[in-house]
């Protein structure tokens, strides 16, 4: 299969449009170039956020004040949360790999609205800049936590207005990306590609796009209400004026819980692609996986209350939300079971992307199982707002979505750049990341159960030992990340190879040259079989 | 399910269905934006029924009614401009668009006087007088200014859109073969109208 694709078209990297150099990138409406713009910006934000995380862990290496005062710690976890959530993982796999591969996987030349796509990236960067401005101007970075809970967010003297406005702009960018993808999937599929012939990554993107579209406006207007409260003194969420802070929490989580699925669905989609490719089998239970994506998207709307078990809700609301929360576990488990069934009796090809996917499943399961503890009211009351929660969501968003991001990067890297990284170094890097990750976060579960609260720069002496392990873990993790990323950067400098299909992938992106030409396909393919069928060509 | 799609490049090919689908989705997000505000309104109205009831007497039903009629007519004229475009009548299209823009301006002028009167009486968010009233009053007028203000911003955005449409029709970039921008502008205008249809009873009418 490999090697029979003739290289005669300039790739999207070489193609010379109207503009040269940097302008040729930031003015290009080519979905692949926009995808790389997202990829680089996201990685930069990830590293910035990681540095903040490491400093927080350094502060927590021993009880008492180490390197910063409490106010700095508050600002740091707020900015860390904002950067990681809004700038790295919400755009996540959708903005980078979704942009790059969604059109290719459905056999299209671009997304439905290329200009809107570029505009979304500008909004993203604009929003990021506004958040940065909020950090360095006014009375200092916000110290509310990334959730901006009222009434504190209305009272604090820090620069909440600017930062919240930045988050609003970022949300707008996310809505437009989702809109673009929905229209693209509906209108631009290649002839013969019915909905049930789409690769499962596309199904996941489809579910994600709907969540982006339907959930984001709610938080958008909520943020605007916070701004109005601060600037005009309206009092929507201010109890002194009759407003209700709990209402803020509801509106915030009506978006922010589905947002977790914005992060994790594309990740699950990418993992599905990787597992099918490297087990050389037709995916097990195609329709079940496709439908579970939609089910997650749908049920994900109805569970926001589980963030508020201790905030003051009626008894009924609490058990209903708890029940619904357990229901989300079903479609998620369907995916994990189908992945395992796909691996069963497959001829497994142990390559780096596959290892990343395995690390994802392992870590994601720990995150998911500890989620059950938080989902049931009785146990949540005990661990609410402790380090247990911090451990849990890092296992899900970092261990889940974050590792899947790197899995996808290793899987599609040869396609995106036409080059191969050093596989040995990549495996070593992954191992270091994996060890570091668990050393960093696993102790936090125990700390949480012991009763250490989150968002404090200080703690009681009996928590010292586990906190020290955790801090050492953060150093290991950073080392691993540096190995992984340097390895990828070094590979970019190497001479291009002809590796159109290094993994034996069966979906459309592996049938074109790497890196893909400007218009992806010389001729739009006609699809006459399922996405993973083993056919000879 | 197995339907085929016809277009593949958005660069060259023009697909009116895509752009209309995109617009509908966008309108959906706008509805959710206001939807969240309607939730906030219902919650606070439920908690402060008496204050909300008394406060709504402060609003002038007459101006509200006039503005409703104005917007309804403007929705009709936008629809007529689209029909005129379909029939290839450029001049009528332009006239109907101009009338729509004119009506929108009148709406804003009315709004200006209405708000002005309130502010003149010391009723505006954060004013001393308002803060001396009950919680229900503070919330009612907070919501009133916020929601009608947000709606007015949408009116202005709609006017900007329709002005662009106007000039594109005039120079022929929007023509009977290719007028989905006009249609989308019209759709947006109907949305703005529709939201007002909900705001009017919520603030002015409900007893
Ligand atoms: C090297 C990697 C990372 C380290 C060392 C790290 C460390 C930390 C620490 C120490 C806290 C504060 C705990 C507390 O006192 O409450 C925290 C909070 C948080 N982290 Fe991370 N983290 C890392 C990566 C990530 C990633 C990848 C994400 C998301 C994708 C993330 C999302 C968050 C969020 C949302 C919070 C909560 C902020 C808040 O309380 O408002 N972190 N992290």
mmCIF file of N, CA, C and O and ligand atoms in Angstrom, chain A residues 46 50 53-54 56-57 60 73 77-78 80-81 84-85 88-89 145-147 387 390 393-394 397-398 440-441 444 454-456 474 477-478, ligand 1:
data_model
loop_
_atom_site.group_PDB
_atom_site.id
_atom_site.type_symbol
_atom_site.label_atom_id
_atom_site.label_comp_id
_atom_site.label_asym_id
_atom_site.label_seq_id
_atom_site.Cartn_x
_atom_site.Cartn_y
_atom_site.Cartn_z
ATOM 1 N N UNK A 46 0.040 25.533 26.628
ATOM 2 C CA UNK A 46 0.194 24.375 27.495
ATOM 3 C C UNK A 46 1.473 24.493 28.314
ATOM 4 O O UNK A 46 1.474 24.273 29.529
ATOM 5 N N UNK A 50 1.917 24.867 32.227
ATOM 6 C CA UNK A 50 2.676 23.857 32.946
ATOM 7 C C UNK A 50 3.662 24.529 33.896
ATOM 8 O O UNK A 50 3.831 24.105 35.039
ATOM 9 N N UNK A 53 1.900 25.551 36.887
ATOM 10 C CA UNK A 53 1.606 24.388 37.724
ATOM 11 C C UNK A 53 2.826 23.974 38.543
ATOM 12 O O UNK A 53 2.725 23.691 39.741
ATOM 13 N N UNK A 54 3.990 23.995 37.882
ATOM 14 C CA UNK A 54 5.201 23.580 38.584
ATOM 15 C C UNK A 54 5.512 24.536 39.726
ATOM 16 O O UNK A 54 5.901 24.118 40.822
ATOM 17 N N UNK A 56 3.344 26.217 41.441
ATOM 18 C CA UNK A 56 2.405 25.942 42.537
ATOM 19 C C UNK A 56 2.870 24.730 43.331
ATOM 20 O O UNK A 56 2.824 24.704 44.548
ATOM 21 N N UNK A 57 3.312 23.712 42.588
ATOM 22 C CA UNK A 57 3.767 22.519 43.301
ATOM 23 C C UNK A 57 4.997 22.836 44.150
ATOM 24 O O UNK A 57 5.187 22.271 45.217
ATOM 25 N N UNK A 60 4.027 24.149 47.287
ATOM 26 C CA UNK A 60 3.413 23.157 48.163
ATOM 27 C C UNK A 60 4.391 22.082 48.643
ATOM 28 O O UNK A 60 3.985 21.078 49.205
ATOM 29 N N UNK A 73 -0.379 32.859 45.069
ATOM 30 C CA UNK A 73 -0.837 31.493 44.823
ATOM 31 C C UNK A 73 -2.252 31.523 44.244
ATOM 32 O O UNK A 73 -2.550 30.816 43.272
ATOM 33 N N UNK A 77 -3.220 29.847 40.608
ATOM 34 C CA UNK A 77 -4.109 28.737 40.219
ATOM 35 C C UNK A 77 -5.240 29.214 39.322
ATOM 36 O O UNK A 77 -5.708 28.486 38.458
ATOM 37 N N UNK A 78 -5.617 30.492 39.488
ATOM 38 C CA UNK A 78 -6.627 31.023 38.576
ATOM 39 C C UNK A 78 -6.097 31.072 37.149
ATOM 40 O O UNK A 78 -6.748 30.601 36.209
ATOM 41 N N UNK A 80 -3.531 29.517 35.908
ATOM 42 C CA UNK A 80 -3.231 28.158 35.443
ATOM 43 C C UNK A 80 -4.513 27.502 34.929
ATOM 44 O O UNK A 80 -4.541 26.957 33.812
ATOM 45 N N UNK A 81 -5.570 27.580 35.716
ATOM 46 C CA UNK A 81 -6.830 26.976 35.293
ATOM 47 C C UNK A 81 -7.342 27.607 34.012
ATOM 48 O O UNK A 81 -7.715 26.912 33.067
ATOM 49 N N UNK A 84 -5.057 26.597 30.974
ATOM 50 C CA UNK A 84 -5.188 25.201 30.589
ATOM 51 C C UNK A 84 -6.587 24.916 30.029
ATOM 52 O O UNK A 84 -6.730 24.217 29.030
ATOM 53 N N UNK A 85 -7.618 25.447 30.670
ATOM 54 C CA UNK A 85 -8.973 25.142 30.219
ATOM 55 C C UNK A 85 -9.302 25.884 28.934
ATOM 56 O O UNK A 85 -9.625 25.278 27.912
ATOM 57 N N UNK A 88 -5.903 25.863 26.177
ATOM 58 C CA UNK A 88 -5.292 24.629 25.706
ATOM 59 C C UNK A 88 -6.345 23.565 25.392
ATOM 60 O O UNK A 88 -6.443 23.082 24.267
ATOM 61 N N UNK A 89 -7.191 23.220 26.366
ATOM 62 C CA UNK A 89 -7.898 21.970 26.188
ATOM 63 C C UNK A 89 -9.312 22.142 25.640
ATOM 64 O O UNK A 89 -9.864 21.219 25.060
ATOM 65 N N UNK A 145 -10.232 31.865 41.025
ATOM 66 C CA UNK A 145 -10.328 30.521 40.464
ATOM 67 C C UNK A 145 -10.919 30.649 39.073
ATOM 68 O O UNK A 145 -11.572 31.654 38.760
ATOM 69 N N UNK A 146 -10.697 29.631 38.231
ATOM 70 C CA UNK A 146 -11.135 29.789 36.836
ATOM 71 C C UNK A 146 -12.655 29.812 36.734
ATOM 72 O O UNK A 146 -13.202 30.128 35.683
ATOM 73 N N UNK A 147 -13.362 29.507 37.825
ATOM 74 C CA UNK A 147 -14.819 29.429 37.779
ATOM 75 C C UNK A 147 -15.505 30.772 38.007
ATOM 76 O O UNK A 147 -16.697 30.878 37.779
ATOM 77 N N UNK A 387 -8.237 18.051 47.587
ATOM 78 C CA UNK A 387 -7.267 17.660 46.579
ATOM 79 C C UNK A 387 -7.750 16.451 45.770
ATOM 80 O O UNK A 387 -7.270 16.220 44.673
ATOM 81 N N UNK A 390 -9.032 17.804 42.672
ATOM 82 C CA UNK A 390 -7.930 18.248 41.813
ATOM 83 C C UNK A 390 -7.316 17.041 41.103
ATOM 84 O O UNK A 390 -7.072 17.068 39.888
ATOM 85 N N UNK A 393 -9.864 15.690 38.328
ATOM 86 C CA UNK A 393 -10.003 16.359 37.026
ATOM 87 C C UNK A 393 -8.694 16.425 36.265
ATOM 88 O O UNK A 393 -8.702 16.474 35.042
ATOM 89 N N UNK A 394 -7.553 16.369 36.961
ATOM 90 C CA UNK A 394 -6.325 16.254 36.173
ATOM 91 C C UNK A 394 -6.253 14.894 35.488
ATOM 92 O O UNK A 394 -5.793 14.805 34.357
ATOM 93 N N UNK A 397 -8.941 15.542 32.499
ATOM 94 C CA UNK A 397 -8.630 16.486 31.429
ATOM 95 C C UNK A 397 -7.181 16.402 30.979
ATOM 96 O O UNK A 397 -6.891 16.550 29.793
ATOM 97 N N UNK A 398 -6.263 16.193 31.881
ATOM 98 C CA UNK A 398 -4.866 16.096 31.461
ATOM 99 C C UNK A 398 -4.565 14.657 31.034
ATOM 100 O O UNK A 398 -4.152 14.401 29.901
ATOM 101 N N UNK A 440 2.721 12.578 40.343
ATOM 102 C CA UNK A 440 2.228 13.915 40.652
ATOM 103 C C UNK A 440 0.809 13.869 41.203
ATOM 104 O O UNK A 440 0.499 14.483 42.218
ATOM 105 N N UNK A 441 -0.064 13.142 40.543
ATOM 106 C CA UNK A 441 -1.476 13.279 40.882
ATOM 107 C C UNK A 441 -2.006 12.193 41.806
ATOM 108 O O UNK A 441 -2.956 12.438 42.529
ATOM 109 N N UNK A 444 -2.465 12.992 45.382
ATOM 110 C CA UNK A 444 -3.511 13.978 45.676
ATOM 111 C C UNK A 444 -4.827 13.306 46.044
ATOM 112 O O UNK A 444 -5.619 13.852 46.823
ATOM 113 N N UNK A 454 -8.477 22.082 48.537
ATOM 114 C CA UNK A 454 -7.787 22.640 47.366
ATOM 115 C C UNK A 454 -7.711 24.156 47.507
ATOM 116 O O UNK A 454 -8.341 24.751 48.375
ATOM 117 N N UNK A 455 -6.937 24.771 46.622
ATOM 118 C CA UNK A 455 -6.811 26.224 46.524
ATOM 119 C C UNK A 455 -6.243 26.873 47.783
ATOM 120 O O UNK A 455 -6.646 27.966 48.149
ATOM 121 N N UNK A 456 -5.342 26.178 48.494
ATOM 122 C CA UNK A 456 -4.631 26.804 49.610
ATOM 123 C C UNK A 456 -3.138 26.705 49.368
ATOM 124 O O UNK A 456 -2.663 25.679 48.893
ATOM 125 N N UNK A 474 5.931 16.319 39.719
ATOM 126 C CA UNK A 474 5.794 17.389 38.725
ATOM 127 C C UNK A 474 7.106 17.601 37.986
ATOM 128 O O UNK A 474 7.113 17.910 36.794
ATOM 129 N N UNK A 477 7.372 14.785 35.434
ATOM 130 C CA UNK A 477 6.436 15.021 34.330
ATOM 131 C C UNK A 477 6.985 16.055 33.358
ATOM 132 O O UNK A 477 6.958 15.853 32.138
ATOM 133 N N UNK A 478 7.511 17.148 33.882
ATOM 134 C CA UNK A 478 8.036 18.188 33.001
ATOM 135 C C UNK A 478 9.209 17.649 32.193
ATOM 136 O O UNK A 478 9.314 17.893 30.980
HETATM 137 C C1 LIG C 1 2.482 19.979 34.444
HETATM 138 C C2 LIG C 1 1.288 19.959 34.534
HETATM 139 C C3 LIG C 1 0.386 20.448 35.656
HETATM 140 C C4 LIG C 1 0.657 20.695 36.979
HETATM 141 C C5 LIG C 1 1.984 20.578 37.695
HETATM 142 C C6 LIG C 1 -0.571 21.133 37.576
HETATM 143 C C7 LIG C 1 -0.718 21.482 38.909
HETATM 144 C C8 LIG C 1 -1.856 22.053 39.445
HETATM 145 C C9 LIG C 1 -1.978 22.516 40.792
HETATM 146 C C10 LIG C 1 -0.902 22.425 41.847
HETATM 147 C C11 LIG C 1 -3.212 23.064 40.946
HETATM 148 C C12 LIG C 1 -3.779 23.796 42.133
HETATM 149 C C13 LIG C 1 -4.369 22.917 43.168
HETATM 150 C C14 LIG C 1 -4.990 23.756 44.247
HETATM 151 O O1 LIG C 1 -4.268 24.258 45.111
HETATM 152 O O2 LIG C 1 -6.217 23.921 44.213
HETATM 153 C C15 LIG C 1 -3.881 22.939 39.671
HETATM 154 C C16 LIG C 1 -5.168 23.395 39.418
HETATM 155 C C17 LIG C 1 -5.799 23.249 38.192
HETATM 156 N N1 LIG C 1 -5.280 22.650 37.050
HETATM 157 FE FE1 LIG C 1 -3.429 21.886 36.845
HETATM 158 N N2 LIG C 1 -1.551 21.133 36.612
HETATM 159 C C18 LIG C 1 -1.000 20.716 35.434
HETATM 160 C C19 LIG C 1 -1.644 20.556 34.217
HETATM 161 C C20 LIG C 1 -2.964 20.860 33.985
HETATM 162 C C21 LIG C 1 -3.655 20.617 32.757
HETATM 163 C C22 LIG C 1 -3.068 19.974 31.517
HETATM 164 C C23 LIG C 1 -4.922 21.085 32.931
HETATM 165 C C24 LIG C 1 -6.094 21.098 31.981
HETATM 166 C C25 LIG C 1 -6.106 20.710 30.822
HETATM 167 C C26 LIG C 1 -5.016 21.623 34.264
HETATM 168 C C27 LIG C 1 -6.158 22.215 34.789
HETATM 169 C C28 LIG C 1 -6.252 22.717 36.074
HETATM 170 C C29 LIG C 1 -7.421 23.380 36.593
HETATM 171 C C30 LIG C 1 -8.719 23.649 35.846
HETATM 172 C C31 LIG C 1 -7.140 23.717 37.926
HETATM 173 C C32 LIG C 1 -8.076 24.392 38.910
HETATM 174 C C33 LIG C 1 -7.809 25.839 39.029
HETATM 175 C C34 LIG C 1 -8.721 26.422 40.041
HETATM 176 O O3 LIG C 1 -8.750 25.928 41.181
HETATM 177 O O4 LIG C 1 -9.428 27.390 39.702
HETATM 178 N N3 LIG C 1 -3.809 21.470 34.875
HETATM 179 N N4 LIG C 1 -3.029 22.309 38.782
#
